[in-house]
Tab-separated table of C-alpha atoms and ligand atoms in Angstrom:
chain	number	residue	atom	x	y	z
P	1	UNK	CA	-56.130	18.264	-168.764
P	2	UNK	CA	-56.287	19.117	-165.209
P	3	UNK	CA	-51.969	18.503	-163.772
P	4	UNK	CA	-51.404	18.047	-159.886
P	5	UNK	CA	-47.565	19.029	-159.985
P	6	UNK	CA	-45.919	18.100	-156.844
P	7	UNK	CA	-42.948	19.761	-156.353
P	8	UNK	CA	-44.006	22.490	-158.678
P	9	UNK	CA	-42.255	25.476	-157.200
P	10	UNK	CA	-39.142	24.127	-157.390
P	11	UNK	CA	-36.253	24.118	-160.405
P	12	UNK	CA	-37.462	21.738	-162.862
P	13	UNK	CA	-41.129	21.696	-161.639
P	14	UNK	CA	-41.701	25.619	-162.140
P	15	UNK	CA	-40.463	25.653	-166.114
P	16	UNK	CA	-42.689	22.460	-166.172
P	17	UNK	CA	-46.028	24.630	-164.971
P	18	UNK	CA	-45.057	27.199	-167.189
P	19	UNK	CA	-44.939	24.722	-170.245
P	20	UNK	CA	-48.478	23.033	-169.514
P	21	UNK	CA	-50.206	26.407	-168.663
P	22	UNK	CA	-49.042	28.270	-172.171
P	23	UNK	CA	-49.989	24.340	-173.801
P	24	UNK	CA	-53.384	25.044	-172.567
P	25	UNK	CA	-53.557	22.563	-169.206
P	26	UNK	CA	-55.542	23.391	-165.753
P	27	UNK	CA	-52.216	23.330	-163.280
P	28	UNK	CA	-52.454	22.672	-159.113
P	29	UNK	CA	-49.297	22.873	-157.235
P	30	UNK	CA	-48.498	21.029	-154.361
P	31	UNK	CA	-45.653	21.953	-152.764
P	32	UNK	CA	-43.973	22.045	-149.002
P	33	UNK	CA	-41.853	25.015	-150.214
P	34	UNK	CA	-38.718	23.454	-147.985
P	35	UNK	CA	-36.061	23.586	-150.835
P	36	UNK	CA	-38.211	25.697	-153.141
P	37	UNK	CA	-39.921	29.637	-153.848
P	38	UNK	CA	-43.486	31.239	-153.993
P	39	UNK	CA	-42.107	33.354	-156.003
P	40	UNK	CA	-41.118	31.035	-158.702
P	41	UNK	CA	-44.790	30.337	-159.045
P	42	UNK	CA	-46.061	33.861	-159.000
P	43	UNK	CA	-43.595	34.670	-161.899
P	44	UNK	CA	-44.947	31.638	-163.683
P	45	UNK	CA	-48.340	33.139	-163.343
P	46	UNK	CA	-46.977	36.723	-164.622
P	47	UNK	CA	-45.233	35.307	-167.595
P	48	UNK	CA	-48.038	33.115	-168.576
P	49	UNK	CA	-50.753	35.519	-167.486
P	50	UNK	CA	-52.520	32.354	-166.298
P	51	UNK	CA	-53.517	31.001	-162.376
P	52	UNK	CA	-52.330	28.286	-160.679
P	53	UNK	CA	-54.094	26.473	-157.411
P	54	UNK	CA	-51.238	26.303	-155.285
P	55	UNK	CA	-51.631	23.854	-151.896
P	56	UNK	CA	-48.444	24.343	-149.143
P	57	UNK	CA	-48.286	20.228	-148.432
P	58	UNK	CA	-45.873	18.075	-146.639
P	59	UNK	CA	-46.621	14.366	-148.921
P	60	UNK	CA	-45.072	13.136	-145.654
P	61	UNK	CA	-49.001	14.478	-144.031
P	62	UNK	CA	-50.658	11.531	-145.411
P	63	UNK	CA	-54.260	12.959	-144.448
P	64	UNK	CA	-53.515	16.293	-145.714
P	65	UNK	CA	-51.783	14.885	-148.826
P	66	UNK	CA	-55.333	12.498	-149.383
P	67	UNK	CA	-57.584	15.349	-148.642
P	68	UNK	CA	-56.164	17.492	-151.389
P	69	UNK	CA	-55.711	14.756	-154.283
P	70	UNK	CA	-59.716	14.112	-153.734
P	71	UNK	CA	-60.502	17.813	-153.698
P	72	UNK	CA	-58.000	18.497	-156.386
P	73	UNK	CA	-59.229	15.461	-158.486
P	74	UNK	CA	-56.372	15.229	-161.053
P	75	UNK	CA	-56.662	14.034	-164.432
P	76	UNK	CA	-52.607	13.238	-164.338
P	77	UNK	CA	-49.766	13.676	-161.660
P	78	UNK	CA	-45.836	15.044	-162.243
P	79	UNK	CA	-44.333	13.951	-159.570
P	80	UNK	CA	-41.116	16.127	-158.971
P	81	UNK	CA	-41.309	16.324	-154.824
P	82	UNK	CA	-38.132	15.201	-153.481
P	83	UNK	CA	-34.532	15.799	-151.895
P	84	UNK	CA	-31.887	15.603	-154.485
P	85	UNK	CA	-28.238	16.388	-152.728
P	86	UNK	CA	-26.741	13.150	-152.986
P	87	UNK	CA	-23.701	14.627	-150.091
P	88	UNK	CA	-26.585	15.579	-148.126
P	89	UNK	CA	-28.428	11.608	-148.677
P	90	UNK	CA	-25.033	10.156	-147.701
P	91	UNK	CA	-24.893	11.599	-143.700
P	92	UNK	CA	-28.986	11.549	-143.724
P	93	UNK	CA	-29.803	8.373	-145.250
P	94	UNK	CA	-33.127	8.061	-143.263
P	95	UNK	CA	-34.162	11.263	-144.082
P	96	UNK	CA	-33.942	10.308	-147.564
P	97	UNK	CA	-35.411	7.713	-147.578
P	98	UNK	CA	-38.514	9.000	-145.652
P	99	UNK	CA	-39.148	11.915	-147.868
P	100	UNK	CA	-38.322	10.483	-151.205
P	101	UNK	CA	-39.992	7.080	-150.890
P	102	UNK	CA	-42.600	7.421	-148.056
P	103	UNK	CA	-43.761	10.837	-149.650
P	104	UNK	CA	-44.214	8.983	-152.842
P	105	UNK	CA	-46.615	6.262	-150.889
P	106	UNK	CA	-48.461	8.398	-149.354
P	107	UNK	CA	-49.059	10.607	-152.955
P	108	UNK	CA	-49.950	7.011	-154.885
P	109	UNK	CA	-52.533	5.721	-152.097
P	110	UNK	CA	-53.780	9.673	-152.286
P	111	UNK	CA	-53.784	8.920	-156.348
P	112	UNK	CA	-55.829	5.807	-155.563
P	113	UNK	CA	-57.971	7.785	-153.315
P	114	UNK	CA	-59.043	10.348	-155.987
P	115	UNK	CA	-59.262	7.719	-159.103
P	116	UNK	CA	-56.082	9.194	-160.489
P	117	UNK	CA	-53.673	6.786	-161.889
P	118	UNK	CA	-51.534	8.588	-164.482
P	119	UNK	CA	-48.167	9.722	-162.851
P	120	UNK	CA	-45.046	11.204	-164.700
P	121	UNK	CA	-42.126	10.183	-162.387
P	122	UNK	CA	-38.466	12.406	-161.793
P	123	UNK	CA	-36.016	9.628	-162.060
P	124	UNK	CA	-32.882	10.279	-162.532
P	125	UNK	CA	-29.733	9.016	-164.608
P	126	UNK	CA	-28.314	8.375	-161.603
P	127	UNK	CA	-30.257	5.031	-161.399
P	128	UNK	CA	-27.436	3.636	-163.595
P	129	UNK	CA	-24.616	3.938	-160.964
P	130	UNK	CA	-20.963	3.507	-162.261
P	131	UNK	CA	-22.200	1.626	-165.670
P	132	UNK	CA	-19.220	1.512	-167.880
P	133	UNK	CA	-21.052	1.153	-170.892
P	134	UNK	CA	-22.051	3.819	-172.648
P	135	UNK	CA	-23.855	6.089	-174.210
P	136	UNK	CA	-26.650	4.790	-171.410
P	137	UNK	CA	-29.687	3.140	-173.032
P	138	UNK	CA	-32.601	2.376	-170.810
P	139	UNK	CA	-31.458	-1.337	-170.460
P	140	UNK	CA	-28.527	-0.385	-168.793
P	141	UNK	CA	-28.262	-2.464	-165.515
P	142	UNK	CA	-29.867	-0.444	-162.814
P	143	UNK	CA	-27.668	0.091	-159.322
P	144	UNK	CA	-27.256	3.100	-156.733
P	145	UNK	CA	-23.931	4.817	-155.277
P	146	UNK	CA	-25.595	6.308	-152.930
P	147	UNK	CA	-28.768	6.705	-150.782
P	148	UNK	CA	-29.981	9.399	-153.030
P	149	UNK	CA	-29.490	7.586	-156.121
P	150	UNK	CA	-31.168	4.474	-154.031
P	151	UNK	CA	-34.446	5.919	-153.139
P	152	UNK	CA	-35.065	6.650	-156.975
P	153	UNK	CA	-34.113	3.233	-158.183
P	154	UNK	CA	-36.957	2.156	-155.447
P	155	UNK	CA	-38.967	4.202	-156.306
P	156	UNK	CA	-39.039	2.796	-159.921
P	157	UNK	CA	-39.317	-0.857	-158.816
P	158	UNK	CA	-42.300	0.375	-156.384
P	159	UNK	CA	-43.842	1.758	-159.767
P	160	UNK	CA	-42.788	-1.253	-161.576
P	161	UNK	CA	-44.421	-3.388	-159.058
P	162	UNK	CA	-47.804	-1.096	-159.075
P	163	UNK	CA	-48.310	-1.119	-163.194
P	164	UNK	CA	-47.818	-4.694	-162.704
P	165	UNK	CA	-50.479	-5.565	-159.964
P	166	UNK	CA	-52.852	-2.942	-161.939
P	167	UNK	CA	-53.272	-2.454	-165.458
P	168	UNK	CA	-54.798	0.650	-164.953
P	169	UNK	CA	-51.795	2.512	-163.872
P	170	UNK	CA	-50.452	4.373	-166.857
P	171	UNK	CA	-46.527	5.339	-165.536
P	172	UNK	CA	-43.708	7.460	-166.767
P	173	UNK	CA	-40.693	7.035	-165.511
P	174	UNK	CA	-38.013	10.124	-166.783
P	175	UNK	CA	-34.063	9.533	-166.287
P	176	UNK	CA	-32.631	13.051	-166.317
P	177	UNK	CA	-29.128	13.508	-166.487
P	178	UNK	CA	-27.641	16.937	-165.188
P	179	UNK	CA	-30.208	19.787	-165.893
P	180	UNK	CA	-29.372	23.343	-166.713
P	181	UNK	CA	-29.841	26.304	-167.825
P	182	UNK	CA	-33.402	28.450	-167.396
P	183	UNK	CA	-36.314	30.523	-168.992
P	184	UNK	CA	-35.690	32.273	-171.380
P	185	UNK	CA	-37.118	35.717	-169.487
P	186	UNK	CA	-34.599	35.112	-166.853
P	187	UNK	CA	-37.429	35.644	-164.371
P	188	UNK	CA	-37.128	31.901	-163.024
P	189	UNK	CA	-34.227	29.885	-162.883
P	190	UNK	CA	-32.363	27.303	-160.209
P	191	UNK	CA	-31.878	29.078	-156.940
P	192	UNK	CA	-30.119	26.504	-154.784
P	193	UNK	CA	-29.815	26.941	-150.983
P	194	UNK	CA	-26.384	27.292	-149.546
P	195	UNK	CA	-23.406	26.197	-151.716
P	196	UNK	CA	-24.247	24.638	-154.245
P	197	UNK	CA	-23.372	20.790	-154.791
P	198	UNK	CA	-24.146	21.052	-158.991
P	199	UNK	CA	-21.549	22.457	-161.230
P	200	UNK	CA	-23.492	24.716	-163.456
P	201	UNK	CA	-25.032	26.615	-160.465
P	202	UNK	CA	-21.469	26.803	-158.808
P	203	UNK	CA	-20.010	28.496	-161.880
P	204	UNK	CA	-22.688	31.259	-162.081
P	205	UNK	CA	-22.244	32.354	-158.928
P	206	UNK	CA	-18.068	32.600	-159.493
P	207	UNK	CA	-19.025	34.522	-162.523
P	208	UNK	CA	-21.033	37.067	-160.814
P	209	UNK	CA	-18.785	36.831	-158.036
P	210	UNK	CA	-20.539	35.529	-155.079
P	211	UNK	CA	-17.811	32.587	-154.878
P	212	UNK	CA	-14.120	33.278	-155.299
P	213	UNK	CA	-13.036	30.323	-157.997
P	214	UNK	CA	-14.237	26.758	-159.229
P	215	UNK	CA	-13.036	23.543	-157.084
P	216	UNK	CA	-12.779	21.320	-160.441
P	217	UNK	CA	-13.232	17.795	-159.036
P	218	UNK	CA	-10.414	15.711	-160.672
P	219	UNK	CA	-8.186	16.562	-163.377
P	220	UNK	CA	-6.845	12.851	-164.039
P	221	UNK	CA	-10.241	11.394	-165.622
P	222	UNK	CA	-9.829	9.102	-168.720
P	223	UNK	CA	-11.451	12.272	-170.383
P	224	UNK	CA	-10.279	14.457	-173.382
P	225	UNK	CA	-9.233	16.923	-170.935
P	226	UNK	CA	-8.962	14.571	-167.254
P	227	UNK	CA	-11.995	16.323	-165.849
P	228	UNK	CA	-15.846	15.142	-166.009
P	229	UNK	CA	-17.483	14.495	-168.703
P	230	UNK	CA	-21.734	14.925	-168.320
P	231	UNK	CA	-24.941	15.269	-170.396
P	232	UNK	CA	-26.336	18.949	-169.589
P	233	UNK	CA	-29.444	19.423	-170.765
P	234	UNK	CA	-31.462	22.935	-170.978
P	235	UNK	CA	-34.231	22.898	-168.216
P	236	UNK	CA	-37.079	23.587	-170.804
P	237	UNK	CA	-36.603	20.771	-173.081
P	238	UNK	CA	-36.153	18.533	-169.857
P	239	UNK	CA	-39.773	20.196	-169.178
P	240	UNK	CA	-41.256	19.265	-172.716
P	241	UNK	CA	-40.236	16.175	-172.038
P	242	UNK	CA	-42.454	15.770	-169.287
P	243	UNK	CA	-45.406	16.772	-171.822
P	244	UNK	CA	-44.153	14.788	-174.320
P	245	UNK	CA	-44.781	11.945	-172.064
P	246	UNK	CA	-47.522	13.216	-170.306
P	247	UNK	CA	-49.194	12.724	-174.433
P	248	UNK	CA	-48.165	9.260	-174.464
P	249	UNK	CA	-49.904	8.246	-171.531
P	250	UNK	CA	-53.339	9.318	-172.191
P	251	UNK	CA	-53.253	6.993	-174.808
P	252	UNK	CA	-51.379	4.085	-173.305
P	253	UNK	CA	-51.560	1.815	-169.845
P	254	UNK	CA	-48.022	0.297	-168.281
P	255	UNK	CA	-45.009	0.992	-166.832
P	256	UNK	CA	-42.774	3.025	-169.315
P	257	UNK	CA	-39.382	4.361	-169.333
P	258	UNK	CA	-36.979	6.908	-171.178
P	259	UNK	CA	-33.446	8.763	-170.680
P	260	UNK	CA	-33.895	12.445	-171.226
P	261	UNK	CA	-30.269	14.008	-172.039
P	262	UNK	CA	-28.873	15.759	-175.220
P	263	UNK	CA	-26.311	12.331	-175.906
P	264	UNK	CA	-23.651	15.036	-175.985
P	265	UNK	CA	-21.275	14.712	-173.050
P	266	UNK	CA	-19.446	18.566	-171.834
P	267	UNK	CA	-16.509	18.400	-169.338
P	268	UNK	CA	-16.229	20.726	-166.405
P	269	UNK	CA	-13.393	22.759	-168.113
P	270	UNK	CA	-15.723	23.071	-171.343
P	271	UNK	CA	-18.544	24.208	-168.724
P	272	UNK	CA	-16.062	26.961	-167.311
P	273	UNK	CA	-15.188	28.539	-171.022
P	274	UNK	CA	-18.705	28.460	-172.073
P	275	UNK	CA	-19.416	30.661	-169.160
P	276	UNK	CA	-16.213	32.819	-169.439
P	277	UNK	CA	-17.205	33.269	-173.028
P	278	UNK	CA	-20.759	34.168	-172.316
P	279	UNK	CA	-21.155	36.292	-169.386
P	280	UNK	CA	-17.076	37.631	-169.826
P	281	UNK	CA	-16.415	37.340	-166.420
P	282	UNK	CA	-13.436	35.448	-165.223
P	283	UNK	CA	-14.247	32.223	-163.779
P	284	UNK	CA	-11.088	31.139	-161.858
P	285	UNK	CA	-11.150	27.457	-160.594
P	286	UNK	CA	-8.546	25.375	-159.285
P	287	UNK	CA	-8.363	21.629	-159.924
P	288	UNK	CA	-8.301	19.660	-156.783
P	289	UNK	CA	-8.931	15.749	-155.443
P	290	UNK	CA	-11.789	13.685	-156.924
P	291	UNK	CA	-15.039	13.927	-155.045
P	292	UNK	CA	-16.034	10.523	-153.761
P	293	UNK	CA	-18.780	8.922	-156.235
P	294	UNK	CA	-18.439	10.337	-159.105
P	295	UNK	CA	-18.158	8.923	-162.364
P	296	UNK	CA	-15.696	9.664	-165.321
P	297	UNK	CA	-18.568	10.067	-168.279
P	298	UNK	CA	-22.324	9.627	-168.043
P	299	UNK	CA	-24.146	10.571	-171.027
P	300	UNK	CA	-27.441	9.327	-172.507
P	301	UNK	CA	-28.553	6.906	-175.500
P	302	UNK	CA	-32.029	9.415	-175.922
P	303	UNK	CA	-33.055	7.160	-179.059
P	304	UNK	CA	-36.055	6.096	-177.279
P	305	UNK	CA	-37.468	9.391	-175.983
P	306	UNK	CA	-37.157	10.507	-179.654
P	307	UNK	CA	-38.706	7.260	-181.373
P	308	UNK	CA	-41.568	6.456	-179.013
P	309	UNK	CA	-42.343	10.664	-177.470
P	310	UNK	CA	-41.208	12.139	-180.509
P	311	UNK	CA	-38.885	14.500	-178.269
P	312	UNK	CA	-35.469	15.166	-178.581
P	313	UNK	CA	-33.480	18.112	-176.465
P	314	UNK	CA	-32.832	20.990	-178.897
P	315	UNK	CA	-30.461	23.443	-176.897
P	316	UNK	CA	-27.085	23.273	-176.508
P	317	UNK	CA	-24.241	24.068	-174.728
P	318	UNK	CA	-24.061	27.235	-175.902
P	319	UNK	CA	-27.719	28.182	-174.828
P	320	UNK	CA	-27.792	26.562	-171.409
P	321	UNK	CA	-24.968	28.841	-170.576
P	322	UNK	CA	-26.671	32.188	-172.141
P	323	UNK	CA	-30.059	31.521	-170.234
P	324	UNK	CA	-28.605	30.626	-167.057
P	325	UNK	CA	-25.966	33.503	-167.491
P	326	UNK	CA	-29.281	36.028	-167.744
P	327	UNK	CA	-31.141	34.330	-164.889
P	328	UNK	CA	-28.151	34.909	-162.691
P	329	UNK	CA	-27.187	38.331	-163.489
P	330	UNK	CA	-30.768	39.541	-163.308
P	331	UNK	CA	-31.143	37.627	-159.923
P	332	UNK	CA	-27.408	37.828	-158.252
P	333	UNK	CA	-28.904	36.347	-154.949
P	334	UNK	CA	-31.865	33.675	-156.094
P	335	UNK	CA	-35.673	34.697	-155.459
P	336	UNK	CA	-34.561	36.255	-152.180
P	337	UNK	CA	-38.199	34.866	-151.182
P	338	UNK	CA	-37.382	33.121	-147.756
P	339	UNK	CA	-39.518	35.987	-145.711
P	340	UNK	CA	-42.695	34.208	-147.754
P	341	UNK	CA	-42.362	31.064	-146.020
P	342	UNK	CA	-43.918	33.043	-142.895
P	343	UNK	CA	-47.260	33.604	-144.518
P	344	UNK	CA	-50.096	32.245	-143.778
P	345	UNK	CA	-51.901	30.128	-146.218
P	346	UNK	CA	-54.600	33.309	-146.792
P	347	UNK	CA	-51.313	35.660	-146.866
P	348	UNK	CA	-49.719	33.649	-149.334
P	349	UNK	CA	-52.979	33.396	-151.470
P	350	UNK	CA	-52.905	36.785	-151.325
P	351	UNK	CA	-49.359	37.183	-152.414
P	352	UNK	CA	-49.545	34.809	-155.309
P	353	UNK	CA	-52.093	36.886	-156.878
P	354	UNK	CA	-50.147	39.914	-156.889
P	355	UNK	CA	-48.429	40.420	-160.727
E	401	WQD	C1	-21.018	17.523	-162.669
E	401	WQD	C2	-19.527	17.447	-162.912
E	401	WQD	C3	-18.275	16.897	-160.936
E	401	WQD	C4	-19.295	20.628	-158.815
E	401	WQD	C5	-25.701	15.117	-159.755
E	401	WQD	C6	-26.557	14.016	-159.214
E	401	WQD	C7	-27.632	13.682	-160.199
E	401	WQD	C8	-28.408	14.927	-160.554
E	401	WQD	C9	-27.457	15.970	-161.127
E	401	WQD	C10	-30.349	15.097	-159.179
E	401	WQD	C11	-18.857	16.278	-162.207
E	401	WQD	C12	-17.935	18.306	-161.414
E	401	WQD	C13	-19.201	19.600	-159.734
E	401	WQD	C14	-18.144	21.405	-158.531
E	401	WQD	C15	-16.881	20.089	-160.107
E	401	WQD	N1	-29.087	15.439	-159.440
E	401	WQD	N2	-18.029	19.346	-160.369
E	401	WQD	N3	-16.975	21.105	-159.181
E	401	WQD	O1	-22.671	14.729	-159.968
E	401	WQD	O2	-23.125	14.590	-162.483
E	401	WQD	O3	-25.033	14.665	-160.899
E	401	WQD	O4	-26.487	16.237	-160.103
E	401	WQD	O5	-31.067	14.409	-159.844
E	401	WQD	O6	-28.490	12.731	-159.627
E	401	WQD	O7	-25.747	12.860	-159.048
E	401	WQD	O8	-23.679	16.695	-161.236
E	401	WQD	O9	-23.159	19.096	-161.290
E	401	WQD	O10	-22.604	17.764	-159.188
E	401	WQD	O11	-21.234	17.439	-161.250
E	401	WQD	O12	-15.814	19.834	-160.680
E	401	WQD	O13	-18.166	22.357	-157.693
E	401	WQD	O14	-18.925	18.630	-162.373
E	401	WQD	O15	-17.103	16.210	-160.503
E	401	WQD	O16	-17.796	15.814	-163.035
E	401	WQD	P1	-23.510	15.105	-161.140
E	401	WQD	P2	-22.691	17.821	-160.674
């Protein structure tokens, strides 16, 4: 199948690319590179010894964005384009909102354009708000904390809306709850710009001492230890997730919807002797107020991924700890790519091709 990844340099999108290129799919990338590498694509290519059509594209240039989907024809779309700080959402709201849910217009009418309506969506767990009951099943009530959480819950009602006007649409929409970890090679991996808001990322780079000691949000949680309690879940079966559904719509129309976590919940201070144990570094942190909007415990009900996809996550703890350990030793300061962004598009052609 030919895949139109949007957002396909970045974190979750790049292990993605890697999974459908070794599973034998025809992969375009479109991509406006703003909180994302190049490079992460050009090591895909390397480790898969496979090409990728790459296309720099803002989804907010609606003639640019409808050009390419009718040149690019897709058979399917994984839609992963998108900001994701929710601090950042709550002081630029707007900005949010424009890139999240006008960029996801403007790809759908470009889908419409080009006769492709088969889209795998990045929700996000976050959808569920401050739910008290859990593990979360997809029935849990739907409601946002904040305007990040917001533009994905509209952004499922939009596609909700869509499958229902036109049974043609088949739709995927994927809750994730907190990915981690990386490939295996340690050649890709998350490389967050400035500090980083997620815990996982934070800890790695306190471990290979680019940040002095852990700010542990909260120590008087009704947890087993009084800190946060969250689903991690290893980047690459968060990926064959997205295949796993990406099956189960070639054969099926609708709107459909599933929770992709481990159903294992880790606290923060479990987190920070994982990585103590694995990279044996010390990882000093210092528990300190709450942050605003966070939860106690959030951890999935994946029942339904497993019954209906057939997927379940297979990594644990342990694991996501080990592969992001190696990505972050063998890459202390990210992809170090931000020179790249001054390319042209022939320069970066050019550059992509290099191995
Ligand atoms: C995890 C735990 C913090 C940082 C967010 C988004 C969610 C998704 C994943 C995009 C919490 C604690 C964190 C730190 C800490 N993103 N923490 N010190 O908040 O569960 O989810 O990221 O889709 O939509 O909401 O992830 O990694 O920020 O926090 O103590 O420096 O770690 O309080 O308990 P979160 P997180």
């Amino acid at each position: 199948m030919h895949v139109l990844v949007t957002g396909g340099a970045g974190y979750i999108g790049s292990h993605t690319v890697l999974q459908l290129l070794n599973e034998g799919h025809r992969v375009s990338v479109l991509d406006n590179f703003s909180n994302s590498s190049p490079e992460s694509i050009r090591r895909v290519m390397g480790l898969s010894n496979l090409s990728v059509d790459v296309y720099r594209v803002d989804l907010l240039d609606e003639k640019l964005v409808n050009n390419t989907l009718t040149s690019v024809k897709p058979d399917a779309v994984i839609h992963f384009a998108g900001l994701k700080a929710v601090g950042e959402s709550v002081t630029e709201p707007l900005k949010y909102y424009r890139n999240n849910v006008t960029g996801t217009l403007n790809l759908l009418d470009g889908m419409e354009v080009a006769g492709c309506r088969t889209l795998v969506f990045s929700s996000s767990a976050t959808v569920y708000g401050e739910s008290i009951a859990l593990p979360l099943v997809e029935e849990t009530p739907r409601s946002a904390t904040n305007p990040y959480g917001r533009t994905k819950l509209h952004i499922e009602e939009m596609l909700e809306e869509l499958g229902a006007s036109d049974s043609r649409w088949s739709i995927a929409n994927l809750r994730y709850f907190n990915p981690v970890g990386a490939h295996e090679s340690g050649q890709i991996g998350e490389d967050p710009q400035g500090v980083p808001n997620n815990l996982m990322p934070y800890v790695a780079q306190v471990a290979i001492g680019r940040r002095d000691k852990v700010s542990v949000y909260g120590g008087d949680y009704q947890t087993p230890d009084g800190t946060g309690v969250r689903d991690y879940i290893h980047v690459e079966d968060l990926a064959a997730g997205h295949l796993a559904a990406l099956d189960y719509l070639q054969t099926t129309t609708g709107v459909h919807v599933w929770n992709l976590g481990t159903g294992a919940g880790s606290s923060v201070l479990e987190v920070i002797e994982a990585f103590k144990r694995v990279s044996g570094q010390p990882v000093p942190f210092e528990i300190v107020a709450r942050r605003t909007g966070d939860v106690a415990e959030s951890y999935a009900n994946a029942e339904k991924a497993r019954l209906e996809l057939g997927w379940k996550a297979e990594r644990g703890l342990e694991q996501m700890v080990q592969d992001m350990w190696r990505w972050q030793k063998d890459n202390p300061m990210g992809f170090e790519a931000d020179h790249l962004l001054e390319l042209s598009d022939e320069e970066l052609a050019a550059y992509l091709q290099q191995r």
